[in-house]
Amino acid sequence: TQSTWGLIRFLTRFNMSQNYHGQIDLVTNQRHGQGTYVYNNRFFQYTGDWVQGVKHGQGLLMMKDGTTLEGNFVHGEITGFGIKRCPDGTTYTGDFVDGEFHGRGLLLCANGEKYDGEWADNKRQGSGELCYANGDTYIGQFKTHLADGHGTKESVHGEKYVGNWRAGKRHGEGILTWSNGSSYNGYWADDNKHGRGRYYQSANGVSYDGTWIHDQPERVAELIRIAVENVEAGITVKVNHCLPPIEVHMQTQDGETVSAESGRDIRISFVQITVTQPATETQPEKRTIDRIGLVHQPLAADADAISSTVPSVSSSLPLPFYVVQMKTQNGVANFAKYNFKIPGDVKPGVYWLEATDLTALPTSPLAPYYLKVNVMPEQEVPTKSSSKK
């Protein structure tokens, strides 16, 4: 009968050639059903389901170098769920389309790298988690094998970036946090800080909140300036009297106040400078700097803005130096005035108010600034004279 003939047609086993052993269609003489075929080049061998001479259904494709593909084949190519094993130990378990990683899959590489996520045309594409061989991890979006879109990367050393990526580089808005607690929150371009952003250094509290260009702040402090109202370069004051209220400014070379920086520690000292050896053609000038104590007289405006690194028994005692932390709030630099008094035991003479940068970041320390102070006996004060060092 017709049904009996159909059964014989597809189940008859036949050695079609030296290359194939399995079931064939007796009418078309094509491989059909279960069988093993060794290709003419002897590199490929397939064992599994056939439909009219084409790999179709469950099967195992083995290659002479040890690579294997096992899974569902459609019209000659592995499509759907499958497993690829390489001779070095690398394995892929997941979805295929026309022989390529496509869909969801897990790749375990011989070097320890692991990717679990979405694929397209043999490339990481879409969302996934990548564990690098060195232990770093990235969780987020991929495009053509690279981090692209939003993602989080963490290093084994404690560095963490959360934000946008493009072509494997930080690009767009994101937050980078270092293991020591320092951080940058802002915009990136090609892995560089670029655009508006805030950098904070945990070690000393220094921050820069402003524009960045190619990983560098656009406008940072370049010099310190001690400003005294109506005084350009020097002060004349009696012993046991107060200096005029002073302000400490962070400025650029062209004299603009820098409001993007915040947190620099500036040491304020009252010093006497003695030249011990004048400068020569071959040797620089040698000098000694002696720090003389000052008494801080707090004003209402700066009661909380100045702190001393030297513990004091009484606020009326002179201290060898004070530390001022420069602060910026809401983009406006806060330069409160500070009031100091010359102790009664200071001898009349030429002294200097010294401002020294104790902080190395975000740029190198600023050069010290000196403002001349002529200290006169308490009985008399001559006409003002000023000069700048």
XYZ file of C-alpha atoms in Angstrom, residues 41-347:
307
model
C 37.341 17.963 2.605
C 37.434 15.649 5.649
C 37.328 18.726 7.917
C 33.598 18.518 8.757
C 31.541 15.598 10.003
C 27.834 15.844 10.802
C 25.724 13.344 12.704
C 22.025 13.996 13.095
C 18.809 14.730 11.258
C 18.625 15.270 7.495
C 15.846 16.494 5.201
C 16.413 15.961 1.498
C 20.192 16.170 1.721
C 20.264 19.185 4.072
C 21.115 19.236 7.776
C 17.756 19.909 9.443
C 16.783 19.028 13.029
C 18.927 17.966 15.969
C 22.536 17.242 15.136
C 26.225 17.428 15.966
C 28.723 19.074 13.606
C 32.344 18.221 14.347
C 35.405 19.875 12.862
C 38.870 18.409 12.468
C 40.422 21.050 14.783
C 38.194 19.840 17.658
C 35.459 22.483 17.387
C 31.890 21.152 17.726
C 28.416 22.591 17.149
C 25.546 20.760 18.773
C 21.919 21.763 18.622
C 19.065 22.468 16.250
C 19.874 22.871 12.547
C 17.601 24.637 10.039
C 18.290 24.438 6.310
C 21.910 23.474 6.877
C 22.866 25.976 9.611
C 22.571 25.722 13.379
C 19.609 27.895 14.368
C 17.858 28.085 17.710
C 19.370 26.716 20.903
C 22.797 25.132 20.647
C 26.257 24.674 22.111
C 29.601 25.499 20.519
C 32.754 24.002 22.021
C 36.273 25.022 20.981
C 39.451 22.978 21.443
C 40.948 25.561 23.850
C 38.006 25.082 26.253
C 35.948 28.088 25.180
C 32.215 27.302 25.093
C 29.087 29.124 23.975
C 25.669 28.011 25.142
C 22.653 29.829 23.776
C 20.798 30.978 20.704
C 22.050 30.771 17.104
C 20.771 32.113 13.802
C 22.346 30.767 10.604
C 25.396 29.533 12.473
C 26.076 32.805 14.325
C 25.619 33.748 17.977
C 22.315 35.585 17.870
C 19.848 36.048 20.715
C 20.641 35.180 24.322
C 23.757 33.243 25.200
C 26.575 32.526 27.631
C 30.195 32.611 26.403
C 32.887 31.161 28.673
C 36.363 31.887 27.321
C 39.483 29.867 27.991
C 41.239 32.929 29.464
C 38.559 33.293 32.166
C 36.471 35.986 30.466
C 32.704 35.438 30.644
C 29.796 37.129 28.894
C 26.152 36.411 29.622
C 23.737 38.427 27.548
C 22.363 39.312 24.152
C 24.096 38.727 20.808
C 23.676 39.750 17.188
C 25.789 38.432 14.302
C 28.435 36.953 16.607
C 28.855 40.226 18.513
C 27.733 41.368 21.945
C 24.665 43.474 21.198
C 21.963 44.627 23.616
C 22.073 44.077 27.368
C 24.526 41.788 29.102
C 27.113 41.196 31.789
C 30.792 40.936 30.905
C 33.335 39.621 33.403
C 36.866 40.369 32.217
C 39.747 37.955 32.697
C 41.336 40.305 35.256
C 38.173 40.348 37.404
C 36.694 43.656 36.230
C 32.964 43.597 35.406
C 30.654 45.532 33.127
C 26.852 45.320 33.267
C 24.859 47.276 30.740
C 24.287 47.901 27.058
C 26.485 46.735 24.173
C 26.726 47.613 20.505
C 28.919 45.748 18.008
C 30.814 44.018 20.815
C 31.588 47.205 22.813
C 30.006 48.964 25.788
C 27.522 51.399 24.283
C 24.581 53.029 26.050
C 24.089 52.974 29.816
C 26.235 50.673 31.901
C 28.207 50.083 35.086
C 31.852 49.043 35.139
C 33.667 48.029 38.317
C 37.344 47.177 38.637
C 38.946 44.767 41.088
C 40.800 47.786 42.515
C 37.548 49.443 43.647
C 37.032 51.903 40.785
C 33.398 52.191 39.648
C 31.786 54.055 36.762
C 28.016 54.362 36.320
C 26.801 56.189 33.250
C 26.781 56.379 29.480
C 29.201 54.753 27.031
C 29.956 55.006 23.344
C 32.132 52.560 21.403
C 33.665 51.180 24.601
C 34.516 54.556 26.129
C 32.889 56.730 28.768
C 30.836 59.220 26.805
C 27.935 61.365 27.984
C 26.874 61.772 31.598
C 28.309 59.532 34.291
C 29.823 59.162 37.753
C 33.303 57.745 38.342
C 34.250 56.827 41.906
C 37.780 55.826 42.908
C 38.631 53.355 45.662
C 39.895 56.169 47.913
C 36.495 57.906 47.855
C 37.353 60.587 45.297
C 34.783 61.049 42.545
C 33.829 62.830 39.344
C 30.187 63.482 38.479
C 29.564 65.047 35.109
C 30.029 64.747 31.364
C 32.545 62.689 29.384
C 33.813 62.490 25.817
C 35.994 59.626 24.553
C 36.943 58.568 28.088
C 37.921 62.114 29.105
C 36.170 64.461 31.514
C 34.648 66.957 29.104
C 31.838 69.429 29.728
C 30.247 70.369 33.019
C 31.350 68.255 35.968
C 32.325 68.168 39.620
C 35.541 66.544 40.812
C 35.956 65.830 44.513
C 39.101 64.576 46.224
C 38.332 62.762 49.450
C 41.820 63.040 50.945
C 41.601 66.783 51.489
C 38.064 67.829 50.529
C 39.144 69.800 47.455
C 36.576 70.001 44.683
C 36.267 71.581 41.257
C 32.761 72.213 39.957
C 32.912 73.703 36.500
C 33.747 73.112 32.858
C 36.289 70.475 31.799
C 38.103 70.294 28.467
C 39.919 67.092 27.451
C 40.230 65.865 31.057
C 41.451 69.205 32.425
C 39.565 71.922 34.353
C 38.866 74.906 32.147
C 39.513 77.524 34.828
C 41.331 76.766 38.074
C 43.063 78.908 40.638
C 46.537 79.971 39.525
C 47.474 82.252 42.401
C 46.553 83.256 45.937
C 45.880 86.853 46.851
C 45.424 88.462 50.248
C 43.118 91.404 49.748
C 42.836 94.311 52.178
C 40.329 97.082 51.585
C 41.929 100.296 50.269
C 45.396 98.736 50.462
C 47.229 97.656 47.315
C 50.440 96.154 48.563
C 51.194 96.807 52.249
C 49.824 97.550 55.690
C 51.069 99.750 58.517
C 49.824 98.868 61.993
C 50.686 99.463 65.647
C 51.856 96.808 68.030
C 48.932 95.388 70.013
C 46.453 96.586 67.379
C 44.366 94.757 64.773
C 45.250 94.470 61.125
C 42.611 95.674 58.698
C 40.201 92.802 57.904
C 41.719 90.602 55.186
C 40.224 88.382 52.524
C 41.873 85.376 50.889
C 41.148 85.056 47.155
C 41.750 82.318 44.587
C 42.395 83.944 41.215
C 43.554 83.338 37.670
C 46.631 85.074 36.283
C 44.387 87.793 34.850
C 42.935 88.546 38.282
C 39.543 86.830 37.925
C 38.134 85.198 41.027
C 37.746 81.430 40.609
C 34.406 80.193 41.905
C 34.572 76.679 40.442
C 37.121 75.472 42.983
C 36.261 74.695 46.569
C 38.052 73.158 49.528
C 41.658 74.300 49.215
C 43.390 74.668 52.592
C 45.304 77.945 52.816
C 47.686 78.539 55.709
C 47.821 82.114 56.965
C 51.035 83.039 58.799
C 52.637 86.203 60.105
C 56.348 85.890 59.301
C 59.627 87.722 59.472
C 62.057 87.106 56.609
C 65.802 87.437 57.073
C 68.210 87.255 54.133
C 71.214 85.204 55.251
C 73.031 85.197 51.900
C 72.346 87.552 48.976
C 71.843 86.051 45.553
C 74.822 85.736 43.218
C 75.210 84.782 39.560
C 75.576 81.140 40.524
C 73.675 80.867 43.815
C 70.106 81.834 44.717
C 69.329 83.989 47.712
C 69.243 82.209 51.056
C 66.888 83.302 53.782
C 65.159 82.182 56.951
C 61.467 82.533 57.715
C 60.360 82.887 61.329
C 56.652 82.547 62.089
C 55.339 85.045 64.596
C 52.114 84.364 66.459
C 48.889 86.211 65.649
C 45.667 86.463 67.593
C 42.498 85.767 65.629
C 39.643 88.131 66.398
C 36.538 86.407 64.994
C 34.011 88.489 63.143
C 30.371 87.459 63.081
C 30.611 86.680 59.373
C 33.482 84.231 59.674
C 32.932 82.627 63.057
C 32.668 79.177 61.484
C 34.865 79.741 58.447
C 38.324 79.640 60.000
C 39.961 76.877 61.992
C 43.415 76.471 63.464
C 45.462 73.308 63.174
C 47.127 74.215 66.499
C 44.987 73.634 69.616
C 44.595 76.765 71.689
C 44.007 77.076 75.414
C 42.378 80.458 75.001
C 41.180 82.407 71.964
C 43.249 85.339 73.195
C 46.533 83.438 72.793
C 48.563 83.948 69.596
C 48.968 80.973 67.273
C 51.815 80.506 64.754
C 49.421 79.967 61.841
C 45.800 79.472 60.899
C 44.264 77.320 58.185
C 41.466 78.721 56.050
C 39.391 76.337 53.910
C 38.190 78.030 50.740
C 34.515 77.288 50.106
C 32.147 77.767 47.197
C 28.405 77.465 47.563
C 25.950 77.474 44.662
C 28.690 78.625 42.327
C 29.529 81.698 44.430
C 32.935 81.901 46.101
C 32.744 82.535 49.848
C 35.534 84.848 50.967
C 34.712 85.901 54.501
C 36.930 88.481 56.170
C 39.415 87.517 58.851
C 40.571 89.791 61.613
C 44.012 89.396 63.226
C 45.703 91.275 66.059
C 49.449 91.962 66.431
C 50.544 90.674 69.882
C 52.051 93.221 72.250
C 55.421 91.474 72.425
C 56.138 91.816 68.677
C 59.047 94.145 67.991
